[in-house]
CSV table of C-alpha atoms and ligand atoms in Angstrom, one decimal:
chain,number,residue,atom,x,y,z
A,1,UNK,CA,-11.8,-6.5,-28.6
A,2,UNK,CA,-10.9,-9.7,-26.5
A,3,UNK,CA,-12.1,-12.7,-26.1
A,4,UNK,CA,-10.9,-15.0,-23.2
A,5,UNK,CA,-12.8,-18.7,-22.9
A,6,UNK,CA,-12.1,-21.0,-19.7
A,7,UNK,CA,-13.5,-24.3,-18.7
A,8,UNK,CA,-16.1,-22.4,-16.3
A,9,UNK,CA,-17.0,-19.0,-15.6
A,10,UNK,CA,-18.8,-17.8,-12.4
A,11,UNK,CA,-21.9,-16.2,-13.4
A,12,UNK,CA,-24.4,-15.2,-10.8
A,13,UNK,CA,-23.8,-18.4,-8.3
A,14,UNK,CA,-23.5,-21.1,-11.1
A,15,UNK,CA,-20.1,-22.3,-12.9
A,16,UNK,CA,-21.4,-22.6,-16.6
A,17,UNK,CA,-19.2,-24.7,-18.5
A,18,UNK,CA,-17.4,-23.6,-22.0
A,19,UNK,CA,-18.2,-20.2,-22.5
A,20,UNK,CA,-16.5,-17.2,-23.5
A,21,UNK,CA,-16.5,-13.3,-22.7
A,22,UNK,CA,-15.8,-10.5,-24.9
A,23,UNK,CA,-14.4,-7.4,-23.3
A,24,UNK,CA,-12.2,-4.5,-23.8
A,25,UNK,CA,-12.5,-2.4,-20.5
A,26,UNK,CA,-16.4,-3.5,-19.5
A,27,UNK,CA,-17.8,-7.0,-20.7
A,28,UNK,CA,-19.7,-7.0,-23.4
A,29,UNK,CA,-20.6,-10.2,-24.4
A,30,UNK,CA,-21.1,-13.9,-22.9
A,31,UNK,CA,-21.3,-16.6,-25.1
A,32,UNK,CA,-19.8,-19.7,-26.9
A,33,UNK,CA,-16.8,-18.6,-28.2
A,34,UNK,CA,-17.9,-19.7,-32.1
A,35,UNK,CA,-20.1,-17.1,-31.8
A,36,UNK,CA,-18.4,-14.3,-29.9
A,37,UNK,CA,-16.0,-14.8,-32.8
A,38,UNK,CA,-18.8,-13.8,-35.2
A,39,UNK,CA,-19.4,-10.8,-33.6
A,40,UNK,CA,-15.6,-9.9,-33.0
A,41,UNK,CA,-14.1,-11.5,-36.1
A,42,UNK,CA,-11.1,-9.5,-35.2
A,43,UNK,CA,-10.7,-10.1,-31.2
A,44,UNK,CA,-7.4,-11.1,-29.8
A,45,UNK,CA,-8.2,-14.6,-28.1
A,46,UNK,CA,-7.1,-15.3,-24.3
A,47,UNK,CA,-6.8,-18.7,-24.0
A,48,UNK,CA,-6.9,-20.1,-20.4
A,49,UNK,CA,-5.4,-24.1,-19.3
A,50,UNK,CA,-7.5,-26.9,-18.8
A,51,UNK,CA,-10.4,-27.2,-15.3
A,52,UNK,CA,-9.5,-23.0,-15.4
A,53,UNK,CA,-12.3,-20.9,-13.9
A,54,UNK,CA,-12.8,-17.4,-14.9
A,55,UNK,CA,-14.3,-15.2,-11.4
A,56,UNK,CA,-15.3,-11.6,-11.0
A,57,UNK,CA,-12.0,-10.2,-9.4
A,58,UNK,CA,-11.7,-10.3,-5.8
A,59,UNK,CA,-12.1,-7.5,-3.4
A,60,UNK,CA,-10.3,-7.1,-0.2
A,61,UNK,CA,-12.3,-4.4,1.9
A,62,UNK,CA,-10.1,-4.0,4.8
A,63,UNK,CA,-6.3,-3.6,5.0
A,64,UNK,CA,-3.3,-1.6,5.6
A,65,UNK,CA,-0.7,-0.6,3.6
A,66,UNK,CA,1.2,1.0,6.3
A,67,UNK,CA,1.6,-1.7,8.0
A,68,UNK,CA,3.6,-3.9,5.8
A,69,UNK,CA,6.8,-3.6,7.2
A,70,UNK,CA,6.7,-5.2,11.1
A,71,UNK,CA,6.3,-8.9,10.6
A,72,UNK,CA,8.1,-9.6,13.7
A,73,UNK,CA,7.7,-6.0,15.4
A,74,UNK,CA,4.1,-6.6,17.0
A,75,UNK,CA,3.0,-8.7,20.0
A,76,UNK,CA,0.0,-11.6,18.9
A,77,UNK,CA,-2.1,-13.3,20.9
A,78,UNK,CA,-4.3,-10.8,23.0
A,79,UNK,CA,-5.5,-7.1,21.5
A,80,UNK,CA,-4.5,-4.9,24.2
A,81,UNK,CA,-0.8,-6.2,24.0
A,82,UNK,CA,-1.1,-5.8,20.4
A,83,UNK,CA,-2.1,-2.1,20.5
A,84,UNK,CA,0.7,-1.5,23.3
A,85,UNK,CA,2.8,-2.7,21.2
A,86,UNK,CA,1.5,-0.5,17.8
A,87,UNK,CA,1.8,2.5,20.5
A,88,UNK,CA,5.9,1.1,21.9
A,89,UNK,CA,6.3,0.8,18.0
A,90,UNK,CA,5.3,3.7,16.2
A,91,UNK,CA,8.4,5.3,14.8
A,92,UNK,CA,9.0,1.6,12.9
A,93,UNK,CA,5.1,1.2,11.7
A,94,UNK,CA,4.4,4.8,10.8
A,95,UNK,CA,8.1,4.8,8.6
A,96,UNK,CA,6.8,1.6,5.9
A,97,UNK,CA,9.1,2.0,2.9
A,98,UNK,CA,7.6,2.4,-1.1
A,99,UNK,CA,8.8,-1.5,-1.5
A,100,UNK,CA,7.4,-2.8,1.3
A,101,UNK,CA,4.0,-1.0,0.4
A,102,UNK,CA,4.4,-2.1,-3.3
A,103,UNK,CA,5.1,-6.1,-2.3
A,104,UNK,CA,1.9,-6.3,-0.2
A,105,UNK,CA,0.3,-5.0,-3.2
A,106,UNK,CA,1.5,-7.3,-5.7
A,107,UNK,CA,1.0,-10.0,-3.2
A,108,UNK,CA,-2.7,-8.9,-3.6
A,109,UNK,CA,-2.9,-8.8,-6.7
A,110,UNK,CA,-0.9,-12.1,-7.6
A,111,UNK,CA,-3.8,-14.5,-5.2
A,112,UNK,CA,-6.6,-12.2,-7.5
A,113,UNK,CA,-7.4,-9.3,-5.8
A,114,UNK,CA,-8.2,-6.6,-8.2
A,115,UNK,CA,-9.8,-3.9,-5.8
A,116,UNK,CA,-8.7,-3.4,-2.2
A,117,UNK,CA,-10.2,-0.7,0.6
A,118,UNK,CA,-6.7,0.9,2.2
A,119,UNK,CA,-6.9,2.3,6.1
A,120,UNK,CA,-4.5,4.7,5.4
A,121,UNK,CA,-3.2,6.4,9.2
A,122,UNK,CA,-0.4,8.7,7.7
A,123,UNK,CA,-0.8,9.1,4.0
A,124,UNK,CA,2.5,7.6,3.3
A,125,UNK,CA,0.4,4.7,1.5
A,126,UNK,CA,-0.8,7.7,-1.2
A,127,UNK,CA,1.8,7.8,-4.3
A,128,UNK,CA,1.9,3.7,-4.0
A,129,UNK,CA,-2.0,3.7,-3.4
A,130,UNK,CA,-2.4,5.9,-6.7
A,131,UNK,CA,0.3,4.0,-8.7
A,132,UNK,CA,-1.0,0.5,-8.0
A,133,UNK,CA,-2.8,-1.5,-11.1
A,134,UNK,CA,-5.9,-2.2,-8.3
A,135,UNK,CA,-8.5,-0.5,-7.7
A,136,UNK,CA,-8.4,1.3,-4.3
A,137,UNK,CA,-10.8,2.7,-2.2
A,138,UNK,CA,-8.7,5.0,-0.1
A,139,UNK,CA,-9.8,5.7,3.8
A,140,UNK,CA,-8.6,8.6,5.0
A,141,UNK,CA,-7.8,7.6,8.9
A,142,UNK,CA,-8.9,10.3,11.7
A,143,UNK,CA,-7.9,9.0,15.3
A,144,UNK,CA,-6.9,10.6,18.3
A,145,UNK,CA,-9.2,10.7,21.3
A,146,UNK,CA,-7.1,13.5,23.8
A,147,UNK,CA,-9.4,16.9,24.0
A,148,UNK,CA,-6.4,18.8,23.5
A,149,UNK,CA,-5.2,17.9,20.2
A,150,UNK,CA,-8.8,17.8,18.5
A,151,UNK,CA,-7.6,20.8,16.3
A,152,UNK,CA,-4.1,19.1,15.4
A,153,UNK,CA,-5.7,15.4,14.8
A,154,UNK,CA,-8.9,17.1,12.3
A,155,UNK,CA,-6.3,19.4,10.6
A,156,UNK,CA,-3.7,16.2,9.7
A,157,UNK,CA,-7.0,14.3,8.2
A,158,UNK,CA,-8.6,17.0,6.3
A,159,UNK,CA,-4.9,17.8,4.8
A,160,UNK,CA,-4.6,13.8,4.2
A,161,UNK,CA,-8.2,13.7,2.5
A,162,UNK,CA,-8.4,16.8,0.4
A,163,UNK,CA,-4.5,15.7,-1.0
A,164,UNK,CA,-5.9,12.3,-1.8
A,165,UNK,CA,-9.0,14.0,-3.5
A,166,UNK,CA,-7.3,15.6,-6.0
A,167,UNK,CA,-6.4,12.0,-7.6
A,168,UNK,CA,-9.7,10.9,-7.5
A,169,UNK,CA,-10.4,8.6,-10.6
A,170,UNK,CA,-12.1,5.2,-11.8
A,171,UNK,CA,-9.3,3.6,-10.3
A,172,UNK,CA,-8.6,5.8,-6.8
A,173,UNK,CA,-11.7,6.7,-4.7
A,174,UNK,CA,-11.1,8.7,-1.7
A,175,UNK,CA,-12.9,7.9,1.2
A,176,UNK,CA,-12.9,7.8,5.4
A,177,UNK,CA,-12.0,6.0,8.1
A,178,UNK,CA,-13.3,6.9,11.8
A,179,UNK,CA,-10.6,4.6,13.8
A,180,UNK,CA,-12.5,3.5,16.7
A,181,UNK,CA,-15.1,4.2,19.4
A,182,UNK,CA,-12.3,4.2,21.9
A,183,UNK,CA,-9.6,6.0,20.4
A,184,UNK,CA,-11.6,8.9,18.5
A,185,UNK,CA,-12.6,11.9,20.2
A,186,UNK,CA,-16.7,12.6,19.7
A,187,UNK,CA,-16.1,15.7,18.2
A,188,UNK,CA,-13.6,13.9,15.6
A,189,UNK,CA,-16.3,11.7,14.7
A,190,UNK,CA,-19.1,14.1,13.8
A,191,UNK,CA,-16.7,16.7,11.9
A,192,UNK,CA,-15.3,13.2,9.8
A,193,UNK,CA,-18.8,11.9,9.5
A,194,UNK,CA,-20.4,15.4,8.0
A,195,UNK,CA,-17.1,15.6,5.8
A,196,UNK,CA,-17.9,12.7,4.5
A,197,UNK,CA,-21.4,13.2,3.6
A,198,UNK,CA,-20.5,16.7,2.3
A,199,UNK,CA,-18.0,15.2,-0.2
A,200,UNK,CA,-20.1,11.7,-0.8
A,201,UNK,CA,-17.4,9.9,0.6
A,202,UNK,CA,-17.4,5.8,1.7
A,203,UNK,CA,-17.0,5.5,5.8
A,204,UNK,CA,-15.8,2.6,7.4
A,205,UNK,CA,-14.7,2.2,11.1
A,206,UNK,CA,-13.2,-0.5,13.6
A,207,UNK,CA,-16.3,-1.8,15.9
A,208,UNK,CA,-16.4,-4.3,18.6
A,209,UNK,CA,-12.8,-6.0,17.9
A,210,UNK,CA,-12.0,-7.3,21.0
A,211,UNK,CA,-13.8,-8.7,24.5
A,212,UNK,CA,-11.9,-5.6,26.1
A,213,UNK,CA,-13.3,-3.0,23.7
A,214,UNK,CA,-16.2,-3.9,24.7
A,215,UNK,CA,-16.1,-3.8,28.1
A,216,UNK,CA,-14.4,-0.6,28.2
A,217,UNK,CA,-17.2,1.3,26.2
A,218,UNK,CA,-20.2,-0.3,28.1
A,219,UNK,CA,-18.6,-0.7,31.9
A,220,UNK,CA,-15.3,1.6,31.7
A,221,UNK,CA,-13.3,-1.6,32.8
A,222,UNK,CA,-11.4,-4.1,31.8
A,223,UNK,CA,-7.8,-4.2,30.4
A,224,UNK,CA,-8.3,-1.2,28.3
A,225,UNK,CA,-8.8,0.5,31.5
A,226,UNK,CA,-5.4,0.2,32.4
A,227,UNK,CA,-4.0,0.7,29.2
A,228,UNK,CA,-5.8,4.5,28.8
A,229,UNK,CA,-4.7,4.9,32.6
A,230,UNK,CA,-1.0,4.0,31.6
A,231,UNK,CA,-0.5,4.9,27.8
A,232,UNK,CA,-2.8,7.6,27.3
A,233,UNK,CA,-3.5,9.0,31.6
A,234,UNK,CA,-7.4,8.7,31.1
A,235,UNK,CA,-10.0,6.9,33.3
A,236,UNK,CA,-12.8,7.1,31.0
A,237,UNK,CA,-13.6,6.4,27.8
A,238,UNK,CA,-14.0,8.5,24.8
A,239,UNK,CA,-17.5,7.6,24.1
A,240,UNK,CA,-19.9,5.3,25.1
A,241,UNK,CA,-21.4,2.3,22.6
A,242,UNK,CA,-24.7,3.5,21.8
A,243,UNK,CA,-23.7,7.1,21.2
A,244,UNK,CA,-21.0,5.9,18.7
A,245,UNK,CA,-23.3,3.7,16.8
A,246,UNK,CA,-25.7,6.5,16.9
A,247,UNK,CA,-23.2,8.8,15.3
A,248,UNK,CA,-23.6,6.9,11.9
A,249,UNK,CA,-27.5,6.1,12.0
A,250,UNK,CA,-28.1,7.7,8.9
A,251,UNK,CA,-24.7,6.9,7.3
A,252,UNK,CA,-24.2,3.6,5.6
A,253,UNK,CA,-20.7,2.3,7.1
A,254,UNK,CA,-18.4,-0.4,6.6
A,255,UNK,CA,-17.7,-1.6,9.7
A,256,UNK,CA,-14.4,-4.1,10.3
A,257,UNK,CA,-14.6,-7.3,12.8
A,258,UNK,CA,-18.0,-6.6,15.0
A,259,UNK,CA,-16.5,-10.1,16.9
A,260,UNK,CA,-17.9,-8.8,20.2
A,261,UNK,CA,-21.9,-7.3,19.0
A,262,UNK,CA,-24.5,-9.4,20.0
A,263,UNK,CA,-27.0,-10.4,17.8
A,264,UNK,CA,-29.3,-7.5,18.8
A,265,UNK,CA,-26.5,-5.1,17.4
A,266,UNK,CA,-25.4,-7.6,14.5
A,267,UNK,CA,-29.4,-7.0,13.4
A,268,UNK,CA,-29.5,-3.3,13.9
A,269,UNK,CA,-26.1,-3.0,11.5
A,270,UNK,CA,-28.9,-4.1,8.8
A,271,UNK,CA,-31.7,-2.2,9.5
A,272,UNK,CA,-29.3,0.4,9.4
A,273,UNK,CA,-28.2,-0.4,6.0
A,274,UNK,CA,-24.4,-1.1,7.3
A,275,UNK,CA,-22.3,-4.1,6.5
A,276,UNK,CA,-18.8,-5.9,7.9
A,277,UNK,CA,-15.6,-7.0,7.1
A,278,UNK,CA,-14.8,-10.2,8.4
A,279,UNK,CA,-10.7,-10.8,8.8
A,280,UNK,CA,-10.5,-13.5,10.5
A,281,UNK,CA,-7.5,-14.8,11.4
A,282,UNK,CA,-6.6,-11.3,12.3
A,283,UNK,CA,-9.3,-11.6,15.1
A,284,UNK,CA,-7.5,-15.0,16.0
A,285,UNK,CA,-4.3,-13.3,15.8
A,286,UNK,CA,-5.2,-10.5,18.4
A,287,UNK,CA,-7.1,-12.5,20.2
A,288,UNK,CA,-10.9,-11.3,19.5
A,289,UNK,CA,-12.4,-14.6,19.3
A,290,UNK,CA,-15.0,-15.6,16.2
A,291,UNK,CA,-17.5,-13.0,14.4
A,292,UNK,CA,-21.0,-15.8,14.4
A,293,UNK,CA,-21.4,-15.1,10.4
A,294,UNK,CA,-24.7,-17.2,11.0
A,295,UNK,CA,-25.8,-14.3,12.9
A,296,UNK,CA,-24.8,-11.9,10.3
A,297,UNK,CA,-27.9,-10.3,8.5
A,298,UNK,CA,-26.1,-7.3,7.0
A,299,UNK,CA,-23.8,-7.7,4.1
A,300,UNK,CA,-20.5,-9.0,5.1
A,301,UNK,CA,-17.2,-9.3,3.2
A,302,UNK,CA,-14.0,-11.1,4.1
A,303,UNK,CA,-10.9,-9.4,4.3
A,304,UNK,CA,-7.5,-9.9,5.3
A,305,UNK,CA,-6.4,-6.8,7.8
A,306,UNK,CA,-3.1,-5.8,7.4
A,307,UNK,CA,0.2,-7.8,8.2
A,308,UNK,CA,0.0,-5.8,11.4
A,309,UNK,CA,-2.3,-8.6,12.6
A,310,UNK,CA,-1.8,-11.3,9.3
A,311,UNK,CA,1.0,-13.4,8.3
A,312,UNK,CA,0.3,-12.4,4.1
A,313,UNK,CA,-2.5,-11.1,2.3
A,314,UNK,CA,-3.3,-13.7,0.1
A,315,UNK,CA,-6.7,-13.9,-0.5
A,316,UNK,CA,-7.2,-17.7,-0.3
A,317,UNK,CA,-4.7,-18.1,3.1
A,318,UNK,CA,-8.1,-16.6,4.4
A,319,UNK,CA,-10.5,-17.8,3.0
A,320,UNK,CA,-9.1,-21.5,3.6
A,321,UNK,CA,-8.8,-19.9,7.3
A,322,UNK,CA,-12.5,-18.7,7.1
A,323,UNK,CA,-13.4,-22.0,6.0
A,324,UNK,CA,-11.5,-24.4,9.2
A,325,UNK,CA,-13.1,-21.3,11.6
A,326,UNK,CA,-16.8,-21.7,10.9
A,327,UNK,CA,-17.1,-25.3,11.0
A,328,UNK,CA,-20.3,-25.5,11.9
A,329,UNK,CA,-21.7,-24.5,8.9
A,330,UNK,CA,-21.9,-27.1,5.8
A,331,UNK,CA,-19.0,-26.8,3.3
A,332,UNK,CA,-20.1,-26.6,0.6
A,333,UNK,CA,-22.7,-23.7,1.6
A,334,UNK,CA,-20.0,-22.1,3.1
A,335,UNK,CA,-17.4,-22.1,0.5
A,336,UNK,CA,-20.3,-20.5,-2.1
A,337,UNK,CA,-20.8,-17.8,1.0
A,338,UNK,CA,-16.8,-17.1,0.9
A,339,UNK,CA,-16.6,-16.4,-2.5
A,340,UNK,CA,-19.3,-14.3,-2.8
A,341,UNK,CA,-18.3,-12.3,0.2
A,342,UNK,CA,-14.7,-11.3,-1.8
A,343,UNK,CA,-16.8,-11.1,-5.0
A,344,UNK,CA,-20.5,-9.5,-6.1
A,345,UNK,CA,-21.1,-8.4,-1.9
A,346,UNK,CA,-17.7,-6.3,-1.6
A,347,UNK,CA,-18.3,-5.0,-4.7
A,348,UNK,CA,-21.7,-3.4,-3.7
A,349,UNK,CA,-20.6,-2.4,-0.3
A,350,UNK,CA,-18.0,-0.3,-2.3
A,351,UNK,CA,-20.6,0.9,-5.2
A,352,UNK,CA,-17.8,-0.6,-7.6
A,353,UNK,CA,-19.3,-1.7,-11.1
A,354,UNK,CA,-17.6,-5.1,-10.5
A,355,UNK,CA,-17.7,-8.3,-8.7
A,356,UNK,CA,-19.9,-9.7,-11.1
A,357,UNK,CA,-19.5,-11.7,-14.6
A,358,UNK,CA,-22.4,-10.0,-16.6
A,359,UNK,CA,-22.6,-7.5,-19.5
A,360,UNK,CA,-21.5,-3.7,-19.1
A,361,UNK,CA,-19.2,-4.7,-15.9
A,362,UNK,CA,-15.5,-3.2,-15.8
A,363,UNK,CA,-13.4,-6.2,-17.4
A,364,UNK,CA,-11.9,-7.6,-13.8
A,365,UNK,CA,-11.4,-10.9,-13.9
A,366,UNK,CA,-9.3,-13.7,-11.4
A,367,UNK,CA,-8.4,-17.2,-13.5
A,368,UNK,CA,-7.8,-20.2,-11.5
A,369,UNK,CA,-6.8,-23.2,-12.7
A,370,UNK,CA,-7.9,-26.3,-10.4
A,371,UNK,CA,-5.5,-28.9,-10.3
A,372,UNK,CA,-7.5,-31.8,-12.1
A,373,UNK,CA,-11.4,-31.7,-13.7
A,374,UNK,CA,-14.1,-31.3,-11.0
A,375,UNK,CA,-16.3,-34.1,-10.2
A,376,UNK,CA,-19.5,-31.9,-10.3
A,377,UNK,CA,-20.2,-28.5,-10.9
A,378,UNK,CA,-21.3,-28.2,-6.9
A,379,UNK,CA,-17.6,-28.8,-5.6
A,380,UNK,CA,-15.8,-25.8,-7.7
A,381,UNK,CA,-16.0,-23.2,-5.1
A,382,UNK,CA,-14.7,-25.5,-2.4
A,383,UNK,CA,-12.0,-26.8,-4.4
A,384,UNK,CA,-11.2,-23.7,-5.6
A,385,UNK,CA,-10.3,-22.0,-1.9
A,386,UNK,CA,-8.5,-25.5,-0.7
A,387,UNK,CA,-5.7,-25.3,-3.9
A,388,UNK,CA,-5.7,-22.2,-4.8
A,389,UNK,CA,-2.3,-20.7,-3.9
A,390,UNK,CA,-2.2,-17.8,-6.7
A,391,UNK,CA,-3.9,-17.0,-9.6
A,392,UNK,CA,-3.2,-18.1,-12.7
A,393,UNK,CA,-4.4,-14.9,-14.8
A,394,UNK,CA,-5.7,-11.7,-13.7
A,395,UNK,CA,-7.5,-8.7,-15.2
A,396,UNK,CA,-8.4,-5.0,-14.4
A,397,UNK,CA,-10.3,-2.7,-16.7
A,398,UNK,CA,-9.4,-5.5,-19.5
A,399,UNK,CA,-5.8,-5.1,-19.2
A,400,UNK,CA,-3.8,-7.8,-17.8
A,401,UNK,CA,-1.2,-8.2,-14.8
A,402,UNK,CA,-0.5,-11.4,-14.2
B,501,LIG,O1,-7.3,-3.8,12.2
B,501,LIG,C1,-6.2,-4.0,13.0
B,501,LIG,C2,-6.6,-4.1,14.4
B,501,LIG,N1,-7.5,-3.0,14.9
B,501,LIG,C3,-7.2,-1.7,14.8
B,501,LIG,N2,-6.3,-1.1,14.1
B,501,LIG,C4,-5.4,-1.5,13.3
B,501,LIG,C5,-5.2,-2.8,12.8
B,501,LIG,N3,-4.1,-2.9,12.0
B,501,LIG,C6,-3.6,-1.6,12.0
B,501,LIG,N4,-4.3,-0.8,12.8
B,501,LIG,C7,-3.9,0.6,13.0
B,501,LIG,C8,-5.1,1.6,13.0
B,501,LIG,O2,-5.5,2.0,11.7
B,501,LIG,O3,-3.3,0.7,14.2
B,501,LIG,C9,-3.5,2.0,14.8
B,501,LIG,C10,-4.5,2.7,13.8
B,501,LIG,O4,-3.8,3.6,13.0
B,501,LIG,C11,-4.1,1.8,16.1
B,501,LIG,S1,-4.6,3.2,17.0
B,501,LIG,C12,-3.2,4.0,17.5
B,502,LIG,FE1,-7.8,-3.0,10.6
């Protein structure tokens, strides 16, 4: 048994002050540490600095491994440059190297993210994805609108999925990724959307990322008009809106950036029991423009992307981003919302028995330490995302990293 005690822990919105947890790979006890030590005469005491906090760990829904290795390979700035220069590109993103893969891990897991949801395109991400001390929910990518290759693009994904089913575990939860409306055939989409029912697999899918995007799936215009004419030699898109969205009606879905849905489709993700990632300075990045979280009814996460639109996947670079992009809501409200978006809502969007501090929870934990003894209890979250640069300790299943 352990016992680890910190200035505050995060329990269920509140920072309660001088308490302890006992744990070995699930919590099971919160209480002074006096009497923790009563009932765990025995436990090995973690011992944390002064004005530490003790969180859930974070979750970071939405990245890509893959992409770790072209920090200076892809044009910024406006989306359909970006993704002609992911298509001019592909030999050098699709060929990411084990160390590359295994930094953008560590980086993770050195700002405190102890689970992470992986968009894996090629499956080279698998032995590193398996291997790393995070938890990882492992999206199988299927993408590929041309007719023609339907057979070749399902084959490549079932292959991908079924190899990374056969490591499922606590730790390594296989899962599916549709790409886009406008780069996945129709037929792609139903055959991955009733493979992952069959199998009881998590689904998540790009929606609404850019102004383009948009205008190509409602009006066939637009700058992705003369993308498909040029890259891809077709005039029309792959599907249309509605039909996509009605593809996953009865499907729960995790669905990255939404930027460009109205409030009409932002409400219908809820009543359709779906929820966001928000990676927001990868929308700034690629020029999307600003997901209205106040319009947001559905659960939403934030998350950083991968550095194929990011600059590092530290967990606080965004969520001090998050924080200077939605200045219109009050700080302080808003730096609560933050930390429960990479905390207790990620966790349930991913059915992970995490992201909260509470009896019978896997033992994942992220200890900051804040650089001088809060003025009230109100301020911790804020402070916490504005000097937070890595975490101090971190747990997973009670074992420690960092
Ligand atoms: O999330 C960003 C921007 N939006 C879409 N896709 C990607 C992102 N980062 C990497 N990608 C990948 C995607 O998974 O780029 C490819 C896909 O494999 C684009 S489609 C050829
Ligand atoms: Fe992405």
């Amino acid at each position: 048994m352990n016992i680890i005690e910190a200035d505050y822990i995060y329990i269920q919105g509140e920072y309660i002050n001088r308490k302890a947890i006992a744990f070995d790979k699930t919590i099971k006890a919160i209480d002074t540490k006096e009497n923790l030590l009563a009932l765990y005469p025995d436990a090995t005491i973690h011992t944390t600095p002064p004005n530490s906090v003790i969180y859930p760990g974070f979750i970071n829904t939405h990245v890509h491994i893959e992409f770790s290795s072209n920090k200076t390979t892809l044009t910024y700035g406006s989306f359909i440059k970006w993704l002609s220069s992911v298509m001019t590109n592909a030999s050098k993103t699709s060929s990411c190297d084990n160390s590359a893969m295994e930094n953008a891990c560590n980086e993770m897991l050195k700002s405190g993210i102890t689970g992470f949801g992986a968009i894996s395109s090629y499956g080279v991400d698998l032995n590193v994805c398996i291997n790393t001390p995070q938890r990882v929910v492992y999206f199988n990518e299927i993408v590929g609108s041309n007719e023609g290759m339907i057979d070749i693009n399902y084959e490549s994904f079932e292959y991908r999925t079924k190899l990374s089913q056969k490591y499922a575990s606590d730790n390594f939860i296989p899962a599916v990724s549709i790409h886009s409306a406008y780069s996945t055939h129709k037929t792609l989409i139903n055959k991955a959307i009733s493979y992952a029912k069959e199998n009881k697999l998590l689904l998540t899918a790009h929606l609404l990322e850019s102004p383009g995007e948009r205008e190509w799936l409602t009006n066939a215009s637009g700058d992705f008009y003369e993308f498909y004419k040029n890259f891809i030699g077709v005039e029309k898109p792959a599907n249309t809106l509605d039909e996509f969205l009605k593809a996953f009606d009865d499907t729960p879905t995790h669905f990255i950036h939404c930027v460009q849905a109205t409030k009409k489709e932002l409400d219908m993700l809820k009543v359709k029991g779906h929820s966001i990632a928000h990676c927001p300075r990868s929308n700034r990045m690629l020029g999307c423009g600003r997901l209205s979280i106040e319009d947001v009814k559905a659960p939403f996460s934030v998350a950083t992307d991968g550095l194929s639109s990011n600059w590092s996947l530290n967990i606080f670079d965004e969520l001090r981003a998050a924080l200077m992009m939605h200045y219109h809501i009050p700080l302080h409200e808003l730096s609560v919302q933050l930390i429960n978006s990479v905390t207790s809502i990620p966790a349930k969007i991913f059915g992970l028995n995490c992201g909260i501090i509470a009896p019978q929870k896997l033992s994942d934990f992220c200890i900051i330490t804040l650089p001088d003894t809060p003025v009230s209890l109100e301020e911790i979250a804020l402070w916490t995302i504005l000097h937070t640069k890595e975490a101090t300790k971190v747990y997973i299943g009670g074992k420690q990293y960092v």
